[in-house]
Coordinates of C-alpha atoms in Angstrom, one line a residue:
M1 CA -4.1 8.3 6.0
S2 CA -6.5 11.0 5.1
C3 CA -10.2 10.0 5.3
P4 CA -12.8 8.0 7.3
D5 CA -12.4 5.1 4.9
C6 CA -8.9 4.6 6.4
T7 CA -10.5 3.0 9.4
A8 CA -13.4 1.2 7.6
G9 CA -13.5 -2.3 6.3
E10 CA -13.9 -5.9 7.1
V11 CA -11.8 -8.8 8.5
L12 CA -10.9 -11.4 5.9
P13 CA -12.0 -15.0 6.5
G14 CA -9.3 -17.6 7.3
E15 CA -6.3 -17.8 9.5
P16 CA -2.7 -16.9 8.9
A17 CA -0.3 -19.8 8.1
G18 CA 3.0 -18.0 8.6
T19 CA 5.1 -17.2 11.7
I20 CA 6.6 -14.3 13.5
S21 CA 10.4 -14.4 12.8
T22 CA 13.2 -13.6 15.2
L23 CA 13.3 -10.2 13.4
G24 CA 9.8 -9.4 14.7
A25 CA 8.4 -9.6 11.2
Y26 CA 5.7 -11.9 9.9
F27 CA 7.2 -14.5 7.5
S28 CA 5.3 -16.5 5.0
P29 CA 7.7 -18.9 3.1
G30 CA 7.4 -19.4 -0.7
S31 CA 7.7 -22.7 -2.4
G32 CA 11.5 -22.5 -2.6
E33 CA 11.5 -22.6 -6.4
N34 CA 11.8 -18.8 -6.5
S35 CA 14.2 -18.5 -3.5
K36 CA 16.3 -15.7 -5.0
S37 CA 13.4 -13.1 -4.8
A38 CA 11.2 -12.0 -2.1
I39 CA 8.3 -9.6 -1.4
V40 CA 7.9 -7.1 1.5
L41 CA 4.3 -6.2 2.4
L42 CA 3.8 -2.8 4.2
T43 CA 0.5 -2.7 6.0
D44 CA -2.3 -0.2 6.4
V45 CA -2.8 1.8 9.7
F46 CA -3.8 -1.3 11.7
G47 CA -0.5 -3.0 11.2
L48 CA 0.2 -6.6 12.1
P49 CA -2.7 -7.0 14.6
L50 CA -5.2 -7.0 11.7
K51 CA -4.8 -10.5 10.2
N52 CA -5.8 -9.4 6.7
C53 CA -2.2 -8.4 5.8
K54 CA -1.0 -11.9 6.9
I55 CA -3.7 -13.7 4.8
I56 CA -2.7 -11.7 1.8
A57 CA 1.0 -12.4 2.4
D58 CA 0.2 -16.1 2.6
H59 CA -1.7 -15.9 -0.7
L60 CA 1.1 -14.1 -2.5
A61 CA 3.7 -16.6 -1.1
K62 CA 1.6 -19.5 -2.4
E63 CA 0.8 -17.9 -5.8
T64 CA 4.3 -16.5 -6.6
G65 CA 6.6 -18.9 -4.8
Y66 CA 8.4 -16.0 -3.3
D67 CA 9.0 -15.5 0.4
V68 CA 6.8 -12.7 1.8
W69 CA 7.8 -10.6 4.8
I70 CA 5.7 -8.1 6.8
P71 CA 7.8 -5.8 9.0
D72 CA 6.4 -4.3 12.2
Y73 CA 7.2 -0.8 10.9
F74 CA 5.0 0.7 13.6
G75 CA 7.3 -0.6 16.3
G76 CA 4.6 -2.4 18.1
W77 CA 2.3 0.7 18.2
P78 CA 0.0 0.8 15.1
I79 CA -1.6 4.1 14.2
F80 CA -5.1 2.7 15.0
P81 CA -6.0 -0.2 17.3
L82 CA -8.4 -2.9 16.0
S83 CA -11.1 -1.5 18.2
M84 CA -11.4 1.4 15.8
L85 CA -12.1 -0.7 12.7
K86 CA -15.6 0.1 11.5
S87 CA -17.8 -1.9 9.1
A88 CA -17.4 -0.9 5.4
N89 CA -21.0 -0.1 4.6
R90 CA -20.3 2.8 2.2
R91 CA -20.7 2.0 -1.5
G92 CA -19.3 5.1 -3.1
G93 CA -20.0 8.8 -3.3
K94 CA -18.8 11.6 -1.0
V95 CA -18.2 11.0 2.7
P96 CA -20.8 12.9 4.7
F97 CA -19.3 16.0 6.3
W98 CA -20.2 14.9 9.9
K99 CA -18.2 11.7 9.3
L100 CA -15.2 13.8 8.4
I101 CA -15.5 15.8 11.6
Y102 CA -15.9 12.6 13.6
F103 CA -12.9 11.1 12.0
F104 CA -10.5 14.0 12.6
I105 CA -11.7 14.3 16.2
G106 CA -10.9 10.6 16.7
L107 CA -7.5 11.2 15.1
I108 CA -6.4 13.6 17.9
P109 CA -5.6 10.8 20.5
R110 CA -3.6 9.0 17.8
I111 CA -1.1 11.8 17.3
P112 CA 1.5 10.2 19.6
A113 CA 1.3 7.0 17.5
L114 CA 1.6 9.0 14.4
Y115 CA 4.7 10.7 15.7
H116 CA 6.1 7.4 16.9
S117 CA 5.9 6.1 13.3
R118 CA 6.7 9.4 11.4
A119 CA 8.1 8.9 8.0
S120 CA 11.8 9.1 8.9
V121 CA 11.4 6.5 11.7
S122 CA 9.0 4.0 10.0
D123 CA 11.0 4.1 6.7
Q124 CA 14.2 3.3 8.7
R125 CA 12.4 0.3 10.3
V126 CA 11.6 -1.0 6.8
V127 CA 15.2 -0.4 5.6
E128 CA 16.6 -2.3 8.6
L129 CA 14.3 -5.3 8.0
V130 CA 15.1 -5.4 4.2
N131 CA 18.9 -5.3 4.9
A132 CA 18.6 -8.0 7.5
V133 CA 16.6 -10.5 5.3
K134 CA 18.9 -9.8 2.3
E135 CA 21.9 -10.7 4.5
E136 CA 20.2 -13.8 5.9
K137 CA 18.5 -15.1 2.8
K138 CA 20.8 -13.8 0.1
Y139 CA 17.9 -12.5 -2.0
E140 CA 18.9 -11.0 -5.4
K141 CA 15.6 -9.1 -5.9
I142 CA 13.1 -7.7 -3.5
G143 CA 9.8 -6.2 -4.4
A144 CA 7.3 -4.4 -2.1
V145 CA 3.6 -3.9 -1.9
G146 CA 2.2 -1.2 0.3
Y147 CA -1.4 -0.5 1.4
C148 CA -2.6 2.9 2.6
F149 CA 0.1 4.1 5.0
G150 CA 2.4 1.5 3.4
G151 CA 1.7 2.8 0.0
S152 CA 2.8 6.2 1.2
A153 CA 6.1 4.7 2.4
L154 CA 6.7 3.1 -1.0
A155 CA 6.3 6.4 -2.8
R156 CA 9.3 7.6 -0.8
L157 CA 11.2 4.4 -1.0
G158 CA 10.5 3.9 -4.7
G159 CA 13.0 6.7 -5.3
T160 CA 15.8 4.7 -3.6
D161 CA 17.6 1.5 -4.4
L162 CA 16.0 -0.5 -1.6
F163 CA 13.5 -2.3 -3.9
Q164 CA 13.5 -3.5 -7.5
S165 CA 9.8 -3.3 -8.0
V166 CA 6.9 -1.7 -6.1
V167 CA 3.1 -2.0 -5.9
I168 CA 1.3 1.0 -4.2
V169 CA -2.3 0.3 -3.3
H170 CA -4.9 3.0 -2.5
P171 CA -2.3 5.5 -1.2
G172 CA -2.8 8.9 0.5
P173 CA -1.7 12.4 -0.6
Y174 CA 1.6 12.7 -2.4
T175 CA 3.7 15.3 -4.3
Y176 CA 4.5 15.3 -8.0
E177 CA 8.1 15.5 -7.0
Q178 CA 7.9 12.1 -5.4
A179 CA 6.2 10.7 -8.4
R180 CA 9.0 12.0 -10.6
A181 CA 11.6 10.4 -8.3
I182 CA 10.3 6.8 -8.5
K183 CA 12.9 4.8 -10.4
V184 CA 11.7 1.2 -10.2
P185 CA 8.8 -0.6 -12.1
T186 CA 5.6 0.4 -10.3
L187 CA 2.1 -0.9 -10.1
S188 CA -0.5 1.0 -8.1
L189 CA -4.0 -0.1 -7.2
G190 CA -6.6 2.0 -5.5
Y191 CA -7.6 5.6 -5.2
W192 CA -5.6 8.7 -6.0
P193 CA -5.2 11.6 -3.6
K194 CA -5.3 15.2 -4.8
V195 CA -1.8 16.4 -5.2
N196 CA -0.3 19.4 -3.4
E197 CA 3.0 20.5 -5.0
A198 CA 3.9 22.1 -1.6
A199 CA 2.8 19.1 0.5
P200 CA 5.5 17.7 2.9
S201 CA 7.2 14.6 1.6
H202 CA 5.9 12.5 4.5
L203 CA 2.4 12.7 3.1
C204 CA 3.1 11.1 -0.3
F205 CA 2.7 8.0 -2.2
L206 CA 2.3 6.8 -5.7
T207 CA 3.2 4.4 -8.5
I208 CA 1.6 2.5 -11.2
F209 CA -2.1 2.2 -10.7
P210 CA -5.4 0.5 -10.7
L211 CA -7.8 3.0 -9.2
V212 CA -10.8 3.4 -6.9
I213 CA -13.6 5.3 -8.5
D214 CA -15.3 6.9 -5.5
D215 CA -13.2 8.7 -3.0
Q216 CA -13.6 11.8 -0.9
F217 CA -10.2 13.3 -1.7
Y218 CA -9.2 11.7 -5.0
D219 CA -10.2 12.6 -8.5
D220 CA -9.5 11.5 -12.1
K221 CA -7.7 14.7 -12.9
T222 CA -5.0 13.8 -10.4
R223 CA -4.6 10.3 -11.9
L224 CA -4.3 11.7 -15.4
E225 CA -1.7 14.3 -14.4
T226 CA 0.3 11.7 -12.5
E227 CA 0.1 9.3 -15.5
A228 CA 1.5 12.1 -17.7
I229 CA 4.6 12.3 -15.4
F230 CA 5.3 8.6 -16.1
E231 CA 4.4 8.9 -19.8
E232 CA 6.7 11.8 -20.4
R233 CA 9.7 9.7 -19.3
K234 CA 9.2 7.2 -22.2
G235 CA 12.3 7.0 -24.4
S236 CA 14.5 8.4 -21.6
E237 CA 17.0 6.7 -19.3
N238 CA 14.7 7.2 -16.3
F239 CA 11.6 5.6 -17.8
V240 CA 10.0 2.9 -15.5
D241 CA 7.3 0.4 -16.5
Y242 CA 3.9 1.2 -15.2
E243 CA 0.2 0.1 -15.5
I244 CA -3.2 1.7 -14.8
K245 CA -6.5 0.0 -14.0
V246 CA -9.8 1.4 -12.8
Y247 CA -11.8 -0.7 -10.4
K248 CA -15.4 0.6 -10.4
G249 CA -17.6 0.9 -7.3
T250 CA -14.7 0.9 -4.8
V251 CA -13.5 3.2 -2.1
H252 CA -10.2 3.5 -0.2
G253 CA -9.3 0.2 1.5
F254 CA -11.0 -2.2 -0.9
A255 CA -7.8 -4.2 -1.5
I256 CA -6.9 -4.8 2.2
R257 CA -10.2 -4.6 4.1
P258 CA -12.7 -5.6 1.4
N259 CA -16.4 -6.0 2.0
L260 CA -16.8 -9.3 0.2
T261 CA -20.6 -9.1 0.3
N262 CA -20.4 -6.3 -2.2
P263 CA -20.0 -8.0 -5.6
E264 CA -18.0 -5.1 -7.2
V265 CA -15.7 -4.9 -4.2
K266 CA -15.1 -8.7 -4.3
V267 CA -14.2 -8.6 -8.0
A268 CA -11.9 -5.7 -7.4
Y269 CA -10.2 -7.3 -4.4
E270 CA -9.6 -10.6 -6.2
G271 CA -8.5 -8.7 -9.3
S272 CA -6.0 -6.7 -7.4
L273 CA -4.4 -9.9 -6.0
E274 CA -4.1 -11.3 -9.5
Q275 CA -2.6 -8.1 -10.8
I276 CA -0.1 -7.9 -7.9
K277 CA 0.9 -11.6 -8.5
A278 CA 1.4 -11.0 -12.2
W279 CA 3.4 -7.8 -11.6
F280 CA 5.9 -9.5 -9.2
L281 CA 6.2 -12.6 -11.4
K282 CA 7.1 -10.3 -14.2
T283 CA 9.5 -7.9 -12.4
L284 CA 11.2 -10.1 -9.8
A285 CA 12.0 -13.1 -12.1
I286 CA 15.6 -14.1 -12.0

C-alpha cells in the first residue's frame, strides 16, 4: 500500500455466491473434479467487506474447478473501510502532488489498523487458515493469488513451503532479497514498485508478472532488474517458472477494482483473470 490508487476503484457488478465458513473465511466451492487442489485469495486493503474479492473468487472456482478460500487476514479490521473507496477516474500518468499529500494525511488515522495487521500477524493468520483447510479438505496442492496488500504477503510467503504456486497482482514496494527467495512458480500481474535494497521486509512483494504501465512509484527499470533475478536462475536448482505481461493504460488496482467503463482497463481486468486461471490450471494440476 503506497499510493492514492490503493484506495481508488469501482465495485464490481454481481453478487457473491459463496459462504462464510466456520473458519471465518469466504468459501467458494469448485466443481469437485479438481478437489485435490485449492486456491487462497488474499485481498487488497479493503478486505472481505468489498465484494470484488468474493466475485473474483467465485469466478476462479467456476473456471478452474478448484475450491477458493479468502481468509480474513485483517482480523475483522481492514486497513481501509469501504467509505474511503474513491472512484477510479485516473487514466494514467503521474498522481498530482496534492493527491499524495491528501492520501498520506488520510493514512494517519489508519495506523492502528496497519499495526493490527502488520506482516508478522497477518501472515500468521494466512498460515493458520491454510493449515486448517489442508487438514479439513486434504488438499495436495494449494496456490495463492494476492492483490495489493495480499501481493505483498505472497512475496514473503512465496519463499516458504506454504504454497505450491503464487500469483502476485499489482504489489507494493519489495526488496530484491525477497525476489531471490521466492521458490515456487510465480505469476505477477500489475504494477512494479521501485525497489529499495534496504527496505524492511514487511514492505515487499513480487513474483511473475503482467504489469501496469502508468504508476506513481513503479518503473520499467525495476521490472527489468527483477526479471533478471529470475532469469539468472535458469539452469540452476532454484529456478522457478515465471511470466511477464504488460497491460497498457492501467494503474494500480486495475485487477481488483477495475473501472469497466474504460475499454483498456476492461480488457486488462478480463485478461488478468484468464491468465490467473491458466496459471493455476498449469501449476496446481494433480
